[in-house]
Coordinates of C-alpha atoms in Angstrom, one line a residue:
M406 CA 0.0 0.0 0.0
R407 CA 1.3 3.4 -0.8
Y408 CA 2.1 5.7 2.2
F409 CA -0.3 8.4 1.3
A410 CA -3.2 6.0 0.8
S411 CA -2.4 4.3 4.0
L412 CA -2.9 7.6 5.9
I413 CA -6.0 8.8 4.0
K414 CA -8.4 8.7 6.9
N415 CA -6.4 11.2 8.8
I416 CA -5.3 13.5 6.0
K417 CA -6.8 17.0 5.9
P418 CA -5.7 18.7 2.6
T419 CA -4.4 22.2 3.1
L420 CA -4.3 24.5 0.1
S421 CA -4.9 27.8 1.7
G422 CA -3.9 29.9 4.8
H423 CA -0.8 31.4 3.3
D424 CA -2.7 34.1 1.4
T425 CA -0.3 33.4 -1.5
F426 CA 2.7 34.7 0.3
P427 CA 5.6 32.2 0.2
L428 CA 8.0 31.7 3.1
R429 CA 10.3 34.6 3.7
Y430 CA 13.6 35.0 5.7
G431 CA 13.0 36.3 9.2
W432 CA 9.4 35.2 9.4
I433 CA 9.7 32.1 11.6
K434 CA 12.2 33.8 13.8
K435 CA 9.9 36.8 14.3
A436 CA 7.0 34.4 15.2
Y437 CA 9.3 32.6 17.7
D438 CA 10.4 35.9 19.3
Q439 CA 6.8 37.3 19.6
I440 CA 5.6 34.1 21.3
E441 CA 8.5 34.1 23.7
A442 CA 8.0 37.8 24.5
Q443 CA 4.3 37.3 25.3
P444 CA 4.1 34.0 27.2
D445 CA 0.8 34.8 28.8
V446 CA -1.0 35.4 25.3
N447 CA -2.6 32.5 23.8
N448 CA -2.6 33.8 20.2
V449 CA -0.1 36.5 19.5
F450 CA -1.4 36.6 15.9
S451 CA -4.9 37.7 16.8
Q452 CA -4.0 40.4 19.2
D453 CA -5.1 44.0 18.4
T454 CA -1.4 45.0 18.4
A455 CA -0.3 42.1 16.2
I456 CA 0.1 44.0 13.0
A457 CA 2.3 46.6 14.9
D458 CA 4.2 43.9 16.9
F459 CA 5.0 41.9 13.8
G460 CA 5.5 44.9 11.4
V461 CA 3.5 43.3 8.5
G462 CA -0.1 43.5 7.2
K463 CA -2.8 41.1 8.0
N464 CA -2.3 38.8 5.0
M465 CA 1.4 38.6 5.7
L466 CA 0.7 37.9 9.2
N467 CA -1.5 34.9 8.2
A468 CA 1.3 33.6 6.0
M469 CA 3.9 34.0 8.8
R470 CA 1.6 31.9 11.1
F471 CA 1.0 29.3 8.3
W472 CA 4.6 28.7 7.5
S473 CA 5.8 28.7 11.1
T474 CA 3.2 26.1 11.9
H475 CA 3.8 23.9 8.8
T476 CA 7.6 23.9 9.4
A477 CA 6.9 22.7 13.0
M478 CA 8.5 25.7 14.5
L479 CA 5.3 26.4 16.4
Y480 CA 2.2 24.3 17.0
R481 CA -1.4 24.9 18.0
E482 CA -2.8 23.6 21.1
D483 CA -6.6 24.3 21.3
S484 CA -6.6 28.1 20.8
A485 CA -3.0 28.7 21.8
Y486 CA 0.1 29.0 19.6
K487 CA 3.3 27.8 21.1
N488 CA 7.0 27.3 20.1
T489 CA 8.2 23.8 19.8
H490 CA 11.1 23.1 22.1
K491 CA 13.6 20.5 23.1
G492 CA 11.4 18.8 25.6
L493 CA 8.7 18.0 23.1
G494 CA 8.5 14.8 21.0
A495 CA 6.0 13.8 18.4
D496 CA 4.4 11.3 20.8
Q497 CA 3.6 14.2 23.3
F498 CA 1.0 16.0 21.2
S499 CA -2.6 15.5 22.0
D500 CA -3.8 13.9 18.8
H501 CA -1.4 11.1 18.1
N502 CA -3.2 10.2 14.9
N503 CA -3.0 13.7 13.5
I504 CA -1.0 14.1 10.3
D505 CA 0.8 17.3 10.5
A506 CA 4.2 18.9 10.9
T507 CA 4.5 18.0 14.6
K508 CA 5.4 14.4 13.6
H509 CA 9.0 16.0 12.8
V510 CA 9.5 17.5 16.2
N511 CA 12.2 16.0 18.4
S512 CA 15.1 17.1 20.7
F513 CA 16.9 18.4 17.6
Y514 CA 14.3 19.7 15.2
N515 CA 12.4 22.3 17.1
A516 CA 12.1 26.1 17.3
E517 CA 14.1 26.4 20.5
N518 CA 17.1 24.6 19.1
F519 CA 17.2 26.6 15.9
L520 CA 15.6 29.9 16.6
S521 CA 16.5 31.1 20.1
D522 CA 19.0 33.8 20.2
N523 CA 21.7 31.3 20.9
G524 CA 20.2 28.7 18.7
L525 CA 21.9 26.8 15.9
D526 CA 20.6 29.1 13.1
P527 CA 18.0 31.7 14.1
Y528 CA 18.4 33.6 10.7
L529 CA 18.6 30.6 8.4
E530 CA 22.2 31.2 7.4
S531 CA 23.0 27.5 6.9
P532 CA 21.6 25.7 3.9
S533 CA 21.2 22.6 6.1
T534 CA 18.5 24.5 8.1
I535 CA 16.6 25.2 4.9
W536 CA 16.9 21.6 3.7
L537 CA 15.4 20.5 7.0
L538 CA 12.5 23.0 6.7
H539 CA 11.9 21.8 3.1
H540 CA 11.9 18.1 4.3
C541 CA 9.3 18.9 6.9
L542 CA 7.0 20.7 4.4
V543 CA 7.0 18.1 1.7
T544 CA 6.7 15.0 3.7
N545 CA 3.4 16.3 5.2
P546 CA 0.5 14.8 3.3
N547 CA -1.9 17.6 4.4
L548 CA 0.2 20.1 2.3
I549 CA -1.1 18.2 -0.6
S550 CA 0.4 20.3 -3.5
Y551 CA 3.8 20.0 -2.0
Y552 CA 3.4 16.4 -1.2
W553 CA 2.1 15.5 -4.6
F554 CA 4.7 17.3 -6.5
F555 CA 7.7 15.9 -4.7
N556 CA 6.4 12.4 -3.8
I557 CA 3.8 11.4 -6.4
N558 CA 4.5 13.4 -9.6
T559 CA 6.7 11.7 -12.2
K560 CA 6.9 14.5 -14.8
S561 CA 10.0 16.6 -14.9
E562 CA 8.2 19.5 -16.5
L563 CA 4.7 20.8 -15.8
T564 CA 2.5 23.6 -17.0
R565 CA 0.4 25.3 -14.2
E566 CA -2.6 23.8 -15.9
D567 CA -1.2 20.3 -15.9
F568 CA -0.2 20.8 -12.2
A569 CA -3.8 21.7 -11.3
R570 CA -5.3 18.9 -13.4
L571 CA -3.1 16.1 -12.1
L572 CA -3.5 17.3 -8.5
K573 CA -7.2 17.3 -8.8
E574 CA -7.1 13.8 -10.3
F575 CA -5.0 12.6 -7.5
M576 CA -7.4 14.0 -4.9
R577 CA -10.5 12.5 -6.6
D578 CA -8.7 9.1 -6.8
H579 CA -8.4 9.3 -3.0
N580 CA -11.9 10.5 -2.5
L581 CA -10.7 13.8 -1.2
S582 CA -12.8 16.9 -1.6
V583 CA -11.4 19.1 -4.3
P584 CA -11.4 22.8 -3.6
S585 CA -12.2 25.6 -6.0
E586 CA -10.2 26.3 -9.1
S587 CA -9.2 29.7 -7.6
T588 CA -8.0 28.1 -4.4
I589 CA -5.9 25.5 -6.3
K590 CA -4.4 28.2 -8.6
R591 CA -3.4 30.4 -5.8
D592 CA -1.8 27.5 -3.9
I593 CA 0.2 26.4 -7.0
E594 CA 1.3 30.0 -7.5
C595 CA 2.6 30.2 -4.0
F596 CA 4.4 26.8 -4.4
I597 CA 6.1 28.2 -7.5
Q598 CA 7.0 31.4 -5.8
N599 CA 8.5 29.3 -2.9
Y600 CA 11.0 27.5 -5.1
T601 CA 11.8 29.7 -8.0
T602 CA 13.2 33.0 -8.9
K603 CA 10.5 35.5 -9.7
R604 CA 10.9 38.2 -12.4
R605 CA 10.2 41.6 -11.1
K606 CA 7.5 43.5 -12.8
A607 CA 7.9 47.3 -13.5
N608 CA 5.2 48.2 -11.0
E609 CA 6.3 45.8 -8.1
D610 CA 8.0 47.1 -5.1
F611 CA 11.4 45.5 -4.1
E612 CA 10.0 43.8 -1.0
S613 CA 7.4 41.9 -3.0
T614 CA 10.0 40.3 -5.2
L615 CA 12.5 39.3 -2.4
E616 CA 13.2 35.6 -2.7
G617 CA 12.6 33.2 0.2
P618 CA 15.0 30.6 1.6
L619 CA 13.6 27.7 -0.3
V620 CA 14.7 29.2 -3.6
E621 CA 18.3 28.6 -2.5
L622 CA 17.8 24.9 -2.8
D623 CA 17.6 24.9 -6.6
L624 CA 14.9 22.3 -6.8
L625 CA 12.8 24.0 -9.4
T626 CA 13.2 26.5 -12.2
R627 CA 10.8 28.4 -14.4
V628 CA 10.9 27.3 -18.0
S629 CA 8.4 29.9 -19.1
K630 CA 5.6 31.9 -17.6
Q631 CA 3.4 28.9 -17.6
S632 CA 5.8 26.1 -17.0
I633 CA 8.3 24.8 -14.3
R634 CA 10.9 22.1 -14.4
A635 CA 12.1 19.9 -11.6
L636 CA 15.9 19.9 -11.2
R637 CA 16.7 16.3 -10.3
G638 CA 20.3 15.3 -9.6
E639 CA 23.2 16.4 -7.4
K640 CA 22.5 19.1 -4.7
N641 CA 25.8 20.9 -3.8
S642 CA 24.5 22.4 -0.6
L643 CA 23.0 19.1 0.8
T644 CA 25.4 17.6 3.3
L645 CA 25.9 13.9 4.0
H646 CA 24.5 14.5 7.5
V647 CA 21.2 16.0 6.4
F648 CA 21.0 13.2 3.8
V649 CA 21.4 10.6 6.6
Y650 CA 18.9 12.4 8.9
A651 CA 16.3 12.3 6.1
L652 CA 17.2 8.7 5.1
I653 CA 16.8 7.4 8.7
N654 CA 13.5 9.2 9.2
F655 CA 12.2 7.6 6.0
W656 CA 13.6 4.3 6.9
K657 CA 12.1 4.2 10.4
V658 CA 8.5 4.8 9.0
H659 CA 8.7 2.8 5.8
N660 CA 11.0 -0.1 6.5
G661 CA 11.8 0.1 10.2
A662 CA 12.0 -3.6 11.0
A663 CA 14.8 -4.2 8.4
D664 CA 18.5 -3.6 8.8
T665 CA 18.9 -2.9 5.1
L666 CA 17.3 -0.4 2.7
S667 CA 17.5 -0.7 -1.1
L668 CA 18.8 1.9 -3.5
E669 CA 15.4 1.7 -5.3
M670 CA 13.4 2.5 -2.2
C671 CA 15.8 5.4 -1.2
T672 CA 15.3 6.8 -4.7
L673 CA 11.7 6.3 -5.6
D674 CA 9.5 5.6 -2.6
E675 CA 7.3 8.4 -1.1
C676 CA 9.1 10.6 1.4
S677 CA 12.5 9.0 0.4
P678 CA 15.6 11.2 0.1
G679 CA 15.5 10.7 -3.6
R680 CA 12.0 12.1 -3.8
V681 CA 12.2 14.8 -1.2
F682 CA 15.6 16.2 -2.3
M683 CA 15.2 15.3 -6.0
L684 CA 18.2 13.1 -6.1
D685 CA 18.9 10.6 -8.9
E686 CA 20.6 7.3 -8.3
E687 CA 24.0 8.7 -9.2
A688 CA 23.6 11.5 -6.6
I689 CA 22.5 8.9 -3.9
I690 CA 25.4 6.7 -4.7
G691 CA 27.7 9.7 -4.2
F692 CA 26.3 10.1 -0.7
A693 CA 26.7 6.3 -0.2
E694 CA 30.2 6.4 -1.1
Q695 CA 31.0 9.3 1.4
L696 CA 29.8 6.8 4.2
Q697 CA 33.0 4.8 3.5
D698 CA 35.1 7.6 5.0
S699 CA 32.6 8.5 7.8
D700 CA 32.1 7.3 11.4
Y701 CA 28.4 6.3 10.7
S702 CA 27.3 2.9 11.7
L703 CA 25.9 2.6 8.2
A704 CA 27.5 0.9 5.1
W705 CA 26.9 0.8 1.4
T706 CA 26.9 -2.7 0.0
Q707 CA 26.8 -4.0 -3.5
S708 CA 26.5 -7.8 -3.9
A709 CA 24.8 -9.9 -6.6
G710 CA 23.4 -6.9 -8.3
I711 CA 21.7 -5.7 -5.0
R712 CA 22.6 -2.2 -3.9
Q713 CA 21.6 -1.2 -0.5
F714 CA 22.4 0.7 2.8
Q715 CA 23.0 -1.6 5.7
V716 CA 23.1 -0.9 9.5
T717 CA 26.4 -2.0 11.0
D718 CA 28.2 -2.3 14.4
D719 CA 25.3 -3.8 16.2
S720 CA 23.6 -0.4 16.0
D721 CA 20.0 0.5 15.1
L722 CA 18.2 3.2 13.3
D723 CA 17.9 5.5 16.4
D724 CA 21.6 5.2 16.9
I725 CA 22.4 6.3 13.5
L726 CA 19.8 9.2 13.7
E727 CA 21.6 10.5 16.8
Q728 CA 24.9 10.3 14.9
S729 CA 23.5 12.4 12.1
I730 CA 22.3 15.0 14.6
R731 CA 25.7 15.0 16.4
F732 CA 27.6 15.3 13.2
M733 CA 25.4 18.1 11.9
K734 CA 25.8 20.1 15.1
D735 CA 29.6 19.5 14.9
E736 CA 30.1 20.3 11.2
D737 CA 27.0 21.9 9.5
Y738 CA 26.6 24.3 12.5
S739 CA 30.2 24.8 13.6
R740 CA 31.0 28.5 14.2

């Protein structure tokens, strides 16, 4: 059974809430700071002073809340918005069956660890942080445009019309309610703005054309006004440690009882590093070969035509996940 189909009863497709504003630098840090500064306020986004506190208009404020929530940097508990922190784990949220960004939260991936003033990367200066935020977004089945494009879609080039048509077909095939044409169009527009450079129009102000952090990942490009192309292959800013972190998270969910994982699964399955980071087999083998000179309890084996990752040293997947976190802190975030 495909992963998305296995979760269908708990999926709540989300194609609005961002008001067509893509994620921008500084937004999740600003949300974090406001929540920390007003601990007695349940919802800092709905206060009479919110527009002045955040320094943005109402629509941008909605988008700031949307992206901060869907990157799991904050979470909603009843009517309150709170920052995720090191003491939280995915199993501590009230609705264990809920499919949302909080499934990513652990002692490493949380707002406190990254966004506090002495955090790892409060201003998203490291590409590794941006890759981790992207990983959180596109492995959440609720963000269905993002999930579909990276995990289901097999076309390297798409027009906006094809994107909308195929997305609607996918939703209908899974008996999901399809929103209006305008809602889908706006969500796809926001998706494209998140990952591609936008040409500045003569009447647009500078701020409206500022690129967000996800553009840096070079995952998509605009072929024309109506078409986009996926850029599959090697990703120069993606480190071995982020790759292993994503690999083990995928492995635990999709093949957790096994001590091996095939190259095919790592490349093609939903939520695999190959899908999420748009890596082809050659790029994944490149990471696999780096393991030979690393201290990971993880090996790359090729025998009888079978190419796979294999757990070594009597370790388990949790051990390797902790290794990836330790190496990320020591190397990706060394100052």
